[in-house]
Short mmCIF file of C-alpha atoms and ligand atoms in Angstrom, two decimals:
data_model
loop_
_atom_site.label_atom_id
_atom_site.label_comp_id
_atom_site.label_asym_id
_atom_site.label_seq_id
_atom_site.Cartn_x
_atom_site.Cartn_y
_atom_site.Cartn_z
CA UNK A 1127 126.08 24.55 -38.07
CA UNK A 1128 126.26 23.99 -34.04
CA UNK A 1129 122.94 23.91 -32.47
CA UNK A 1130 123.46 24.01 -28.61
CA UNK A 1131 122.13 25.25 -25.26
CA UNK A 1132 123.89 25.97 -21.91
CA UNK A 1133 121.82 24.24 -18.92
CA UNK A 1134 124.20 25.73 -15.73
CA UNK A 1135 127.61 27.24 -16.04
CA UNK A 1136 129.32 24.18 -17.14
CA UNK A 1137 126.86 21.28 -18.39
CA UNK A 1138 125.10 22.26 -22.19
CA UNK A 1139 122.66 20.41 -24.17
CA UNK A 1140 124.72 18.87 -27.02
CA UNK A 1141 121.50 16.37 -28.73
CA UNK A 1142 119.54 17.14 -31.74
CA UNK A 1143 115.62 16.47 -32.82
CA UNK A 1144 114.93 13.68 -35.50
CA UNK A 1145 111.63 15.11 -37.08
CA UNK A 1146 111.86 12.89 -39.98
CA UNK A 1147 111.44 9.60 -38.13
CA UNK A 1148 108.13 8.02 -38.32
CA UNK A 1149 108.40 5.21 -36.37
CA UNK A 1150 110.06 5.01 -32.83
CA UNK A 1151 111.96 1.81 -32.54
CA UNK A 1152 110.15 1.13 -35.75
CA UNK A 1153 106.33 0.62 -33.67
CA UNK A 1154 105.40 4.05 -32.48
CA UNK A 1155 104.14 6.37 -34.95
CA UNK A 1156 106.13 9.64 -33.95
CA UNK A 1157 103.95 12.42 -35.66
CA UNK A 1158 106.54 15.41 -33.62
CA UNK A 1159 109.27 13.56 -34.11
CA UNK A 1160 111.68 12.19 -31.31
CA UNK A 1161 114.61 13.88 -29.04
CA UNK A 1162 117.94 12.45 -28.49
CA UNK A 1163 119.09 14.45 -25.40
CA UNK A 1164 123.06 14.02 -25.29
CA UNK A 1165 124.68 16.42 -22.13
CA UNK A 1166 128.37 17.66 -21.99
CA UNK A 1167 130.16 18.70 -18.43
CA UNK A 1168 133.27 21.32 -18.94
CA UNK A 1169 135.42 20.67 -15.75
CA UNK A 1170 138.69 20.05 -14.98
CA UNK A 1171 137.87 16.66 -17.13
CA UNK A 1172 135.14 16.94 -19.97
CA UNK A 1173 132.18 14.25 -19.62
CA UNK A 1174 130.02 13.27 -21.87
CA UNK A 1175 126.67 11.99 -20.97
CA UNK A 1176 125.45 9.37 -23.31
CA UNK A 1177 125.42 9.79 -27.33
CA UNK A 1178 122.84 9.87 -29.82
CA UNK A 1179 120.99 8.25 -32.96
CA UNK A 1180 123.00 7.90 -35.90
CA UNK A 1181 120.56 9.92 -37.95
CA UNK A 1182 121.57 13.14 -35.93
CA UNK A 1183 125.42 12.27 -35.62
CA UNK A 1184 126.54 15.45 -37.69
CA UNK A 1185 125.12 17.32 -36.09
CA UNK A 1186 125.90 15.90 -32.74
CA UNK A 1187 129.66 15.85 -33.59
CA UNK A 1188 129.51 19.45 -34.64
CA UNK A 1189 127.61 20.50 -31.36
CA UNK A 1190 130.63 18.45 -29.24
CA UNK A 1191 133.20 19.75 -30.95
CA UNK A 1192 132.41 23.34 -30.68
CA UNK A 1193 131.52 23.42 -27.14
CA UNK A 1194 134.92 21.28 -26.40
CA UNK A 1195 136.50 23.96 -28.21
CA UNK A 1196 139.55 22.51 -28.62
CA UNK A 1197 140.09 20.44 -25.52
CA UNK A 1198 140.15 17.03 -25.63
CA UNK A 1199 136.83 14.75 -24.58
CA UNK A 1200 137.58 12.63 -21.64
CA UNK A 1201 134.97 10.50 -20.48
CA UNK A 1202 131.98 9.55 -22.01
CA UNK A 1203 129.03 7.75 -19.34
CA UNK A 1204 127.18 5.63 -20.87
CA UNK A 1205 123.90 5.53 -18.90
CA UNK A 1206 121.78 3.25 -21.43
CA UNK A 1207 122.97 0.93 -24.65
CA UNK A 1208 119.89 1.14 -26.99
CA UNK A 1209 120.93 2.09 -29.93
CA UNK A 1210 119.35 5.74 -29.97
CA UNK A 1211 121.53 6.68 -27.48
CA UNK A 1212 124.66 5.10 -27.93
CA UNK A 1213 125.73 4.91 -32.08
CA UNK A 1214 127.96 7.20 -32.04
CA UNK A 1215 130.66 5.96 -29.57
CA UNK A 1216 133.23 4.37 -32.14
CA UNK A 1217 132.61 8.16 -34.22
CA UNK A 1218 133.83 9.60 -30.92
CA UNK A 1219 136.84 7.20 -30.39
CA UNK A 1220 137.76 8.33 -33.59
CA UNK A 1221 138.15 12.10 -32.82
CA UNK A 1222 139.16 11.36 -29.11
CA UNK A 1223 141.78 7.93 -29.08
CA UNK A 1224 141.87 8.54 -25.21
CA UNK A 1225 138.50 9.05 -24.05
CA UNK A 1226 137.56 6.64 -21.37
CA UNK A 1227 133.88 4.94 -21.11
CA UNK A 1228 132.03 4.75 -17.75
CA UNK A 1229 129.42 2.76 -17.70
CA UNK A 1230 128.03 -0.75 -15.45
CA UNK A 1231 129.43 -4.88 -15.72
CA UNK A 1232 125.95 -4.84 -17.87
CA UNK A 1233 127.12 -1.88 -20.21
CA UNK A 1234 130.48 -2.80 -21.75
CA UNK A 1235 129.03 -6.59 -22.93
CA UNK A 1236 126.30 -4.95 -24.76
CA UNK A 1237 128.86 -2.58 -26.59
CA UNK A 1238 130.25 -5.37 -27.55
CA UNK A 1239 127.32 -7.29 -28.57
CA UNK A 1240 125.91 -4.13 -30.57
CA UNK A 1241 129.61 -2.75 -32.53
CA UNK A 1242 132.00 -4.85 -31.35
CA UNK A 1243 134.46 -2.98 -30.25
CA UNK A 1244 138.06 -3.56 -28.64
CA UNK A 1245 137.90 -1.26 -25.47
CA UNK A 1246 140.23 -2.60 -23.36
CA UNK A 1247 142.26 -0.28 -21.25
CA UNK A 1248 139.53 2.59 -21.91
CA UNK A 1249 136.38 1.04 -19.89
CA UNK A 1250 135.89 2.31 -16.43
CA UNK A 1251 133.01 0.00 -14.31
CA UNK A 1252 131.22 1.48 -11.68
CA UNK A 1253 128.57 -0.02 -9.06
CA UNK A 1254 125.29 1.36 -7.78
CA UNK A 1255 126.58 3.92 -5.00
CA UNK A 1256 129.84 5.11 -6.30
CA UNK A 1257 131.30 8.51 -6.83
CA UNK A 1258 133.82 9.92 -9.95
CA UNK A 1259 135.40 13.06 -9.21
CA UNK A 1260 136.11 14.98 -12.73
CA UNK A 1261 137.20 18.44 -10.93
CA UNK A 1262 134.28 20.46 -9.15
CA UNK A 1263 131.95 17.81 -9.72
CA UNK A 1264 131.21 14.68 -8.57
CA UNK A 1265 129.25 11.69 -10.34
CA UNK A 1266 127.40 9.38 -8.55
CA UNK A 1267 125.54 6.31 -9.90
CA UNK A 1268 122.44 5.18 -9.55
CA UNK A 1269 121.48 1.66 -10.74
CA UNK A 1270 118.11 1.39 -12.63
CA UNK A 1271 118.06 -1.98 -13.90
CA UNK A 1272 115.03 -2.33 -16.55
CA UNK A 1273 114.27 0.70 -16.70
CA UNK A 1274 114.45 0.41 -19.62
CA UNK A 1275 116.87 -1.98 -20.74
CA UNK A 1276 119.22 -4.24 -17.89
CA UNK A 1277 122.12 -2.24 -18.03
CA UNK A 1278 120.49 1.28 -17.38
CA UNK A 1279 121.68 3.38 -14.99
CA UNK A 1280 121.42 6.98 -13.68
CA UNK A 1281 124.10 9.45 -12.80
CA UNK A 1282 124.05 12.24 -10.01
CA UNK A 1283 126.18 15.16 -10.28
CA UNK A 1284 127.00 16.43 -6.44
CA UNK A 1285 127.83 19.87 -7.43
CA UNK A 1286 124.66 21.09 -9.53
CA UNK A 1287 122.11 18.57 -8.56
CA UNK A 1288 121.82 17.27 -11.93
CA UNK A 1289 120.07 13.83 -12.17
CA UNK A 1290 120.89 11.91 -15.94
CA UNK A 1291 117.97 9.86 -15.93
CA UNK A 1292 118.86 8.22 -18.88
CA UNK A 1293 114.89 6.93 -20.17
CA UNK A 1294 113.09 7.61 -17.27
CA UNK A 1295 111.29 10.97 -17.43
CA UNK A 1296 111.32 10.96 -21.49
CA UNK A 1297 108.77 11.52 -24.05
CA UNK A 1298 107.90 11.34 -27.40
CA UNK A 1299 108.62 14.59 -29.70
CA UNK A 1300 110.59 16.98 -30.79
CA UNK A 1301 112.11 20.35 -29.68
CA UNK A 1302 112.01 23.47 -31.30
CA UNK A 1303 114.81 25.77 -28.90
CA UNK A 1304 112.62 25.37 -26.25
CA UNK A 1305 114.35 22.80 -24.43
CA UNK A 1306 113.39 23.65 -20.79
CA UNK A 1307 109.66 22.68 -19.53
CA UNK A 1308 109.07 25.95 -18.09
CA UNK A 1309 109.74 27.10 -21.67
CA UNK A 1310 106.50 25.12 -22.91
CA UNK A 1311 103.11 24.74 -22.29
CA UNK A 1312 103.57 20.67 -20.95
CA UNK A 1313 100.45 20.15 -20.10
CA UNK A 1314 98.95 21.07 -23.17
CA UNK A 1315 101.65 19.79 -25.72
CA UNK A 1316 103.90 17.12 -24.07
CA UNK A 1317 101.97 15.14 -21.11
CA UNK A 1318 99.85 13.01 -23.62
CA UNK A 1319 102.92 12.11 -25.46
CA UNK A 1320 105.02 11.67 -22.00
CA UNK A 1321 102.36 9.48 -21.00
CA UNK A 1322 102.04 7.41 -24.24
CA UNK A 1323 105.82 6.83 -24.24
CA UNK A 1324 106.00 5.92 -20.61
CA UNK A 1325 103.21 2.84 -20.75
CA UNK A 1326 104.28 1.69 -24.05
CA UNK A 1327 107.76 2.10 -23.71
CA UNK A 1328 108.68 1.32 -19.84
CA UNK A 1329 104.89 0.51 -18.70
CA UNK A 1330 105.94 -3.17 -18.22
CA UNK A 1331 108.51 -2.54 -15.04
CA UNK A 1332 106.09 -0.89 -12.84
CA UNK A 1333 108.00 -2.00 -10.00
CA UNK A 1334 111.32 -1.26 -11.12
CA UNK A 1335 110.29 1.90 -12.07
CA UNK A 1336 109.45 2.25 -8.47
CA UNK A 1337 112.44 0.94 -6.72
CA UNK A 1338 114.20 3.61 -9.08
CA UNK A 1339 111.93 6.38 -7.15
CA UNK A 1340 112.39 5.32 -4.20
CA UNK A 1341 116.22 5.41 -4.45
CA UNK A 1342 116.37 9.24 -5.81
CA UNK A 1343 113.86 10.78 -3.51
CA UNK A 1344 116.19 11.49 -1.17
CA UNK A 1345 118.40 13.50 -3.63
CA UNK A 1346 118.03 17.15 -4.06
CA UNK A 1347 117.62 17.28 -7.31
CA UNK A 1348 117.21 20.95 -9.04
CA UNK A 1349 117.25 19.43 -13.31
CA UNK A 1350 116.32 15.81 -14.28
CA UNK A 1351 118.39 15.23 -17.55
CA UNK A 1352 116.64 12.99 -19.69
CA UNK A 1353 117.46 11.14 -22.79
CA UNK A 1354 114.11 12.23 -24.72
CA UNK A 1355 112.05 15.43 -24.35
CA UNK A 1356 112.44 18.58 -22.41
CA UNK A 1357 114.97 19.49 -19.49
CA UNK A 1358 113.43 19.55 -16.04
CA UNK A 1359 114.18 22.80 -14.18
CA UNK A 1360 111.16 23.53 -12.04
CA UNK A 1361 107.83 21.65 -10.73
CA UNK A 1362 109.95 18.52 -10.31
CA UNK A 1363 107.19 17.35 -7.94
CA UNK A 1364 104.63 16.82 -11.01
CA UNK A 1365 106.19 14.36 -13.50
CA UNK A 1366 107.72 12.44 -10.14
CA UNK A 1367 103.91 12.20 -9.26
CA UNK A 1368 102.77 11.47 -13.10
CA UNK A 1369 105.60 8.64 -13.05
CA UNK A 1370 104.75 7.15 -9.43
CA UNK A 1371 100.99 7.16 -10.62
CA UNK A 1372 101.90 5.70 -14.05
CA UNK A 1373 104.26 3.06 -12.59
CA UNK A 1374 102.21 1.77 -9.53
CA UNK A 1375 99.69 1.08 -12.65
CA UNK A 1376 97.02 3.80 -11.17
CA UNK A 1377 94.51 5.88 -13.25
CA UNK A 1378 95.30 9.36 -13.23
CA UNK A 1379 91.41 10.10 -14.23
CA UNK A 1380 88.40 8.72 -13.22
CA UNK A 1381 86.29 8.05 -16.38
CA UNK A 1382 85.64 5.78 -18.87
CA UNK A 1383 87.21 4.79 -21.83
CA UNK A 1384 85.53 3.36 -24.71
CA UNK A 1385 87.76 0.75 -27.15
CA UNK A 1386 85.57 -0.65 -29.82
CA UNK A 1387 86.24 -2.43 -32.89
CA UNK A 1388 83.09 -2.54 -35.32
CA UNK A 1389 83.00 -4.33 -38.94
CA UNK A 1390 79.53 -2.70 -40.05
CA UNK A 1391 78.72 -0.02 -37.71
CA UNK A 1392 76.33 -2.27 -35.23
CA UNK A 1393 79.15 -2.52 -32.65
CA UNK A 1394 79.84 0.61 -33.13
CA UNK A 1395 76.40 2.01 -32.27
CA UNK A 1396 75.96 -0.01 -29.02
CA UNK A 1397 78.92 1.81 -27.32
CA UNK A 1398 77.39 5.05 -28.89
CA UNK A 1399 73.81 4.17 -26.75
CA UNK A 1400 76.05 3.03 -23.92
CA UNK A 1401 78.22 6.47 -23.90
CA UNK A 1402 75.13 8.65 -24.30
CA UNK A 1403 73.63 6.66 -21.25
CA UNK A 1404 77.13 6.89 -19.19
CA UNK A 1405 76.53 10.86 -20.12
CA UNK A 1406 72.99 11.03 -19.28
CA UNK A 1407 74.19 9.86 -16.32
CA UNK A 1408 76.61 12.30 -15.21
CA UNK A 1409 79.89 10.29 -16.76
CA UNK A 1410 82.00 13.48 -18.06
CA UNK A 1411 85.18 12.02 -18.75
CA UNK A 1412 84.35 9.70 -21.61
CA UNK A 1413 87.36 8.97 -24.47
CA UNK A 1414 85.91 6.39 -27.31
CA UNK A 1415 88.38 4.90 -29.67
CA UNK A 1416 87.71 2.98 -33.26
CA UNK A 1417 90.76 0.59 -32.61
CA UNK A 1418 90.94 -0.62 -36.53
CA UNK A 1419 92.18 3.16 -36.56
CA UNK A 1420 94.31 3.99 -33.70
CA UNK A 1421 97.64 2.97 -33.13
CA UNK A 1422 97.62 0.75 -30.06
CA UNK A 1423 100.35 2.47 -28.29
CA UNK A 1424 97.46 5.34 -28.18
CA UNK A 1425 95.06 2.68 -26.94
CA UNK A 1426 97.94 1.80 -24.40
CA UNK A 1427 98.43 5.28 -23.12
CA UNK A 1428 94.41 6.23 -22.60
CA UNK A 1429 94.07 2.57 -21.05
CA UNK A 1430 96.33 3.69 -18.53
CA UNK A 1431 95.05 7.01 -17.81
CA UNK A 1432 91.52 6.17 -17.39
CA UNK A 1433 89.59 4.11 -14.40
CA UNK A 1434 86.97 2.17 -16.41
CA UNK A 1435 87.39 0.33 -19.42
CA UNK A 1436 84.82 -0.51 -22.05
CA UNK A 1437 86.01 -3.00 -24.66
CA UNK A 1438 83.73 -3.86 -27.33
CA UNK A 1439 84.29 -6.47 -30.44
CA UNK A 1440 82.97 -8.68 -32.82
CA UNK A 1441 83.56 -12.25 -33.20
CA UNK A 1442 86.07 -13.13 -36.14
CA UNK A 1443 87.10 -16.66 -37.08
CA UNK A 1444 85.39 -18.16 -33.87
CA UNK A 1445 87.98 -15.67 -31.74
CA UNK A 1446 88.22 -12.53 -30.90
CA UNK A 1447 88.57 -9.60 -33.84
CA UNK A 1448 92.74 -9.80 -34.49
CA UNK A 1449 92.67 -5.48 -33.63
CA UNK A 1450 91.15 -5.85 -30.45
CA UNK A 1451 93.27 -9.66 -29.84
CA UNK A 1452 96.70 -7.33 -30.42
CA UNK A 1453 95.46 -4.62 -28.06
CA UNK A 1454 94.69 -7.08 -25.18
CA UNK A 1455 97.68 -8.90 -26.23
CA UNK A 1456 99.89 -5.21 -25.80
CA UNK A 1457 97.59 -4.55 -22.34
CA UNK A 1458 98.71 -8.26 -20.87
CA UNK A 1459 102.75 -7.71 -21.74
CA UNK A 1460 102.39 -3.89 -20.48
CA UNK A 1461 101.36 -5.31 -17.21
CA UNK A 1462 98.17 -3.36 -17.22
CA UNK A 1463 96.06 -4.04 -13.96
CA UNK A 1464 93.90 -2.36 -11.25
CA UNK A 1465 90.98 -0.95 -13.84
CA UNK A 1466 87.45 -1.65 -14.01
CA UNK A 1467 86.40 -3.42 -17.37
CA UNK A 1468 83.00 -4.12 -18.78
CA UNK A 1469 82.92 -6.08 -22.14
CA UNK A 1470 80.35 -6.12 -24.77
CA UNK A 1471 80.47 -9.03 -27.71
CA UNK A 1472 79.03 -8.87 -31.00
CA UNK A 1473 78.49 -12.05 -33.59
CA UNK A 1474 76.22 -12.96 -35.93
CA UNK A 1475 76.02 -17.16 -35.62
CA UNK A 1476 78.27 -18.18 -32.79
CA UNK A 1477 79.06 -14.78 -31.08
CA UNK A 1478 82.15 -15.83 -28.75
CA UNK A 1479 84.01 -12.40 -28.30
CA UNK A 1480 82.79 -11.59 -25.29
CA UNK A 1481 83.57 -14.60 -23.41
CA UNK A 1482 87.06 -14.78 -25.09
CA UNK A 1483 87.51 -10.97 -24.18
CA UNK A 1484 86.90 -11.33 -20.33
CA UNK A 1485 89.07 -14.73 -20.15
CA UNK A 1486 91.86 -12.46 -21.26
CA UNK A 1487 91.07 -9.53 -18.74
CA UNK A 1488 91.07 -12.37 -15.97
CA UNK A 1489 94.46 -13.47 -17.17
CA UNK A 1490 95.76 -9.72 -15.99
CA UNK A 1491 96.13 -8.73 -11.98
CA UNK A 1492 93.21 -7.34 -10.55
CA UNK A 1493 91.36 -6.40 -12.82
CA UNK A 1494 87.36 -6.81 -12.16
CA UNK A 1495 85.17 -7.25 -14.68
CA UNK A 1496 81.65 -5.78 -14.76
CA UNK A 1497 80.21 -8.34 -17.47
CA UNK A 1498 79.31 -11.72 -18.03
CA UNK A 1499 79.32 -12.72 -21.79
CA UNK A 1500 77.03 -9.49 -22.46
CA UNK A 1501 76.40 -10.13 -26.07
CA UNK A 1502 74.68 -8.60 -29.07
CA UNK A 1503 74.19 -11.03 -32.30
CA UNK A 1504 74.33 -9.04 -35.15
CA UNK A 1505 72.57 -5.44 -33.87
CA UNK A 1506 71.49 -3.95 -31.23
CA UNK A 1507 67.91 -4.51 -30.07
CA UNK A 1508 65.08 -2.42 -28.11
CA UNK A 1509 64.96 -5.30 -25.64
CA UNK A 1510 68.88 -5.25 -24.71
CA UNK A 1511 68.48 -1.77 -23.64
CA UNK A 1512 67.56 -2.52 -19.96
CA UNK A 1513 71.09 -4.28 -20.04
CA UNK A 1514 72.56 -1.22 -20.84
CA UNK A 1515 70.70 0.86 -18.67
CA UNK A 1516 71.89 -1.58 -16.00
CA UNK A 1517 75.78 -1.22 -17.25
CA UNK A 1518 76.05 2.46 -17.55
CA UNK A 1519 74.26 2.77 -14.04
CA UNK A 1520 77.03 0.82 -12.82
CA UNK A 1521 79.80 2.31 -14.24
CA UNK A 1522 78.44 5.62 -13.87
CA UNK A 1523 78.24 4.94 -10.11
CA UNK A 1524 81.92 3.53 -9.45
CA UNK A 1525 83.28 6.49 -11.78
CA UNK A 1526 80.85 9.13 -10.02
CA UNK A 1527 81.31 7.69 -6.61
CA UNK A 1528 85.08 7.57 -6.82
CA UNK A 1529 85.46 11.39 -8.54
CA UNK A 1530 83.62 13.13 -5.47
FE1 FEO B 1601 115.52 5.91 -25.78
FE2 FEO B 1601 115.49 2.77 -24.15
O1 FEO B 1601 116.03 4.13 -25.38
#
């Protein structure tokens, strides 16, 4: 059965929720499941704004075909080519032989490269800046080059002040009829999952994420249309702000968070002194993770949000432990920089983690370290805890200092 919204007089919400999906692009554990926002425009000419996952596509067709209701589809944008949003294209061609596709010079190669398909005389290639008239309303496009992919792009519609955002402004999770975010509480159920897709999933292009911003905040926009998660409606200002934060690589809080990886439990209790001397201190916002037991895009996400860093391993095969390797590994490609990181090493015979551990922090940009090869061999002892006294002073002052 058709499962649809209307979002203004003519544009509806055609996409569907995959709930059954564990793992986003096969990485991401996706306990609420995943979105695949698809849009349809009734005007003079109908429009189609992007398509979904495969795994929805019945439901998808049924959604298009009953609010076409009997007219024929006529364009279909294509505003981004990974394969969650764009599978069902040949399905479509099927049903509607004379639907044209809009979309970039990057766009139609990548169809090709992903279905190879035979679209000549149906592909329509616009540039950044340029306008498509389909009756009342008028398309513009807005190019947003790595964000996610090369060939992503945004479209504008004049007439409602609709921006297709295309990944940009998505999240993890599903909907449940409550597609609009003044419909749900965000804050309580959606920003930790908007901010764990953003860094994991776009976090790399920072900067293209901000030439993007810059280019739409002139536009009066009254929805943002994006391909995962909720419809944006009202309080545009606050994920604009979340993204510019996120994407100029900024903490949103000033705290500390607390990444260990422990083999026997001795690692594990130094960060435990270490956080009850940050709170003794004053240090409220304090997040610890066990990273053999947290996904790292979680890792990724918290890294992000928080000011101070606290990393914490043991020494493994002369190197670093291969958890906490992966996550600064993931924190390097993300393009993680501007935080505050103190690093404590653990090892029994030749403890080296802590000296490996800061070499990769210095390889990120700047990033300042609070450390020097602060090391533990084996357990924690009475006389190490004037060290860290010393570190939790430290960071309690720069996290303190900075939050007044
Ligand atoms: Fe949801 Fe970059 O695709």
């Amino acid at each position: 059965m058709y499962c649809f919204r209307k979002i203004t007089d003519d544009l509806y919400w055609v996409g569907g929720n995959d709930r059954r999906l564990e793992r986003f692009e096969n990485i991401f554990p996706i306990p609420n499941g995943v979105t695949y926002n698809s849009y349809l425009l009734l005007d003079e000419k109908t429009v189609l704004f992007d398509t979904v996952d495969t795994a929805i596509g019945r439901q998808f067709l049924e959604n298009i075909e009953t609010v076409l209701d009997g007219r024929p589809l006529n364009y279909l944008v294509i505003n981004h080519m990974e394969p969650d949003h764009c599978s069902l294209i040949e399905d479509l061609l099927l049903r509607h032989p004379d639907m044209q596709i809009i979309g970039n010079a990057k766009t139609f190669p990548m169809i090709d490269q992903f279905y190879g398909m035979d679209l000549e005389g149906k592909k329509i290639i616009v540039k950044e800046g340029e306008t498509f008239s389909c009756g009342k309303h008028t398309l513009h496009f807005i190019m947003a080059s790595m964000v996610h992919w090369p060939e992503v792009m945004m479209t504008y519609d004049d007439t409602d002040k609709v921006l297709f955002s295309a990944d940009a402004f998505g999240t993890f999770g599903s909907l449940g009829g409550t597609i609009f975010n003044d419909e749900v509480d965000f804050d309580r159920d959606w920003l930790d999952e908007m901010r764990r897709y953003y860094t994991n999933i776009v976090g790399k292009y920072g900067a293209q994420v901000q030439n993007v911003l810059k280019k739409v905040s002139p536009l009066d926009i009254k929805y943002i249309c994006a391909l995962h998660g909720p419809i944006w409606r009202s309080n545009l200002e606050y994920i604009l702000e979340k993204h510019d934060i996120w994407s100029k690589y900024e903490p949103e809080v000033q705290g500390v968070m607390i990444a260990y990886a422990s083999m026997y439990g001795n690692t594990e209790n130094a960060v435990d002194v270490l956080a009850v001397k940050l709170a003794d201190a004053g240090v409220k916002n304090i997040v610890m993770h066990d990273i053999s037991g947290t996904h790292v895009s979680h890792l990724i996400a918290d890294t992000f949000k928080y000011s101070h860093l606290v990393l914490a391993s043991p020494t493994y095969n002369a190197g670093i432990y291969p958890v906490m390797a992966n996550y600064l590994e993931d924190m390097k490609a993300l393009n993680i920089q501007n935080r505050t990181v103190a690093v404590l090493g653990n090892g029994s015979w030749a403890p080296m983690s802590a000296k490996l551990i800061e070499a990769k922090i210095s390889e990120m940009k700047n990033m300042t370290l609070l450390t020097e090869n602060c090391t533990i061999k084996s357990a924690l002892k009475a006389e190490q805890l004037d060290v860290l006294d010393e570190l939790a002073g430290k960071l309690a002052e720069e996290v303190l200092g900075k939050s007044e």
